[in-house]
Amino acid sequence: MKRSRSDIVWIPTFAILVAFAVPWPLWGVDRVVAGLPVWIWWHVAWLGLCTVLFALFVRTGAWERRMGRRPTIDSGSGTAKTADAEGDRR
């Protein structure tokens, strides 16, 4: 399977997401904001970022390419649709 240029960008993106999923920059910080420790806010923001990036990952069709399907872009909505090897759209 040949990887497109845009798919290669996702590899370091997800590596960074995994590396910073644990709030290691905040280890030893006891600061509290709005009644919660800062590391809790880190997780909330990080999950929001992961949600946005995963939605973008799926919309660009990278998910379908990695699953062996052929994505096509819907001109109306701009999102990727899937067609299998026989050309059936799902």
mmCIF file of C-alpha atoms in Angstrom:
data_model
loop_
_atom_site.group_PDB
_atom_site.id
_atom_site.type_symbol
_atom_site.label_atom_id
_atom_site.label_comp_id
_atom_site.label_asym_id
_atom_site.label_seq_id
_atom_site.Cartn_x
_atom_site.Cartn_y
_atom_site.Cartn_z
ATOM 1 C CA MET A 1 0.000 0.000 0.000
ATOM 2 C CA LYS A 2 1.349 3.354 -1.001
ATOM 3 C CA ARG A 3 1.047 6.173 1.502
ATOM 4 C CA SER A 4 0.051 9.604 0.366
ATOM 5 C CA ARG A 5 1.995 12.631 1.512
ATOM 6 C CA SER A 6 -0.821 13.801 3.766
ATOM 7 C CA ASP A 7 -1.034 10.388 5.442
ATOM 8 C CA ILE A 8 2.616 10.610 6.470
ATOM 9 C CA VAL A 9 1.859 13.818 8.385
ATOM 10 C CA TRP A 10 -0.530 11.864 10.615
ATOM 11 C CA ILE A 11 2.206 9.586 11.970
ATOM 12 C CA PRO A 12 4.133 12.293 13.913
ATOM 13 C CA THR A 13 0.826 13.967 14.792
ATOM 14 C CA PHE A 14 -0.444 10.878 16.587
ATOM 15 C CA ALA A 15 2.971 10.224 18.130
ATOM 16 C CA ILE A 16 2.851 13.708 19.693
ATOM 17 C CA LEU A 17 -0.708 13.126 20.886
ATOM 18 C CA VAL A 18 0.325 9.905 22.601
ATOM 19 C CA ALA A 19 3.489 11.417 24.106
ATOM 20 C CA PHE A 20 1.630 14.321 25.692
ATOM 21 C CA ALA A 21 -1.465 12.361 26.756
ATOM 22 C CA VAL A 22 0.191 11.987 30.142
ATOM 23 C CA PRO A 23 0.662 15.481 31.615
ATOM 24 C CA TRP A 24 4.333 14.972 32.392
ATOM 25 C CA PRO A 25 5.120 18.710 32.031
ATOM 26 C CA LEU A 26 2.803 19.267 35.009
ATOM 27 C CA TRP A 27 4.326 16.692 37.330
ATOM 28 C CA GLY A 28 5.058 18.396 40.608
ATOM 29 C CA VAL A 29 2.647 21.287 39.972
ATOM 30 C CA ASP A 30 0.125 21.640 42.797
ATOM 31 C CA ARG A 31 -1.735 24.604 41.320
ATOM 32 C CA VAL A 32 -5.551 24.532 41.404
ATOM 33 C CA VAL A 33 -7.696 26.429 38.883
ATOM 34 C CA ALA A 34 -11.487 26.725 39.245
ATOM 35 C CA GLY A 35 -11.426 24.125 41.996
ATOM 36 C CA LEU A 36 -9.608 21.454 40.006
ATOM 37 C CA PRO A 37 -5.924 20.619 39.659
ATOM 38 C CA VAL A 38 -4.230 21.927 36.542
ATOM 39 C CA TRP A 39 -3.505 18.409 35.290
ATOM 40 C CA ILE A 40 -7.268 17.735 35.101
ATOM 41 C CA TRP A 41 -7.650 20.793 32.825
ATOM 42 C CA TRP A 42 -4.739 19.442 30.773
ATOM 43 C CA HIS A 43 -6.672 16.204 30.185
ATOM 44 C CA VAL A 44 -9.868 18.058 29.290
ATOM 45 C CA ALA A 45 -8.051 20.231 26.743
ATOM 46 C CA TRP A 46 -6.062 17.283 25.437
ATOM 47 C CA LEU A 47 -9.190 15.197 24.863
ATOM 48 C CA GLY A 48 -10.768 18.118 23.006
ATOM 49 C CA LEU A 49 -7.681 18.417 20.806
ATOM 50 C CA CYS A 50 -7.696 14.659 20.160
ATOM 51 C CA THR A 51 -11.365 14.815 19.173
ATOM 52 C CA VAL A 52 -10.764 17.596 16.668
ATOM 53 C CA LEU A 53 -7.713 15.894 15.153
ATOM 54 C CA PHE A 54 -9.419 12.505 14.896
ATOM 55 C CA ALA A 55 -12.416 14.103 13.168
ATOM 56 C CA LEU A 56 -10.021 15.762 10.727
ATOM 57 C CA PHE A 57 -8.211 12.431 10.243
ATOM 58 C CA VAL A 58 -11.477 10.728 9.299
ATOM 59 C CA ARG A 59 -12.769 13.594 7.122
ATOM 60 C CA THR A 60 -9.619 13.645 4.992
ATOM 61 C CA GLY A 61 -10.067 9.953 4.137
ATOM 62 C CA ALA A 62 -6.843 8.812 5.801
ATOM 63 C CA TRP A 63 -8.773 6.306 7.903
ATOM 64 C CA GLU A 64 -10.272 4.626 4.810
ATOM 65 C CA ARG A 65 -6.899 4.465 3.051
ATOM 66 C CA ARG A 66 -5.317 2.730 6.059
ATOM 67 C CA MET A 67 -8.242 0.264 6.152
ATOM 68 C CA GLY A 68 -7.685 -0.636 2.497
ATOM 69 C CA ARG A 69 -10.653 1.272 1.152
ATOM 70 C CA ARG A 70 -10.703 3.906 -1.523
ATOM 71 C CA PRO A 71 -11.989 7.247 -0.195
ATOM 72 C CA THR A 72 -13.734 9.723 -2.427
ATOM 73 C CA ILE A 73 -14.509 13.307 -1.497
ATOM 74 C CA ASP A 74 -18.156 14.312 -1.546
ATOM 75 C CA SER A 75 -18.327 17.611 -3.389
ATOM 76 C CA GLY A 76 -21.430 18.720 -1.506
ATOM 77 C CA SER A 77 -20.209 18.357 2.050
ATOM 78 C CA GLY A 78 -16.454 18.158 1.439
ATOM 79 C CA THR A 79 -16.173 14.988 3.515
ATOM 80 C CA ALA A 80 -14.684 11.658 2.491
ATOM 81 C CA LYS A 81 -16.974 8.801 1.470
ATOM 82 C CA THR A 82 -15.892 5.209 1.144
ATOM 83 C CA ALA A 83 -16.014 3.012 -1.923
ATOM 84 C CA ASP A 84 -14.843 -0.588 -1.752
ATOM 85 C CA ALA A 85 -12.882 -2.406 -4.454
ATOM 86 C CA GLU A 86 -16.006 -2.953 -6.566
ATOM 87 C CA GLY A 87 -16.923 0.720 -6.403
ATOM 88 C CA ASP A 88 -19.900 0.427 -4.043
ATOM 89 C CA ARG A 89 -20.399 3.511 -1.907
ATOM 90 C CA ARG A 90 -21.175 3.125 1.774
#
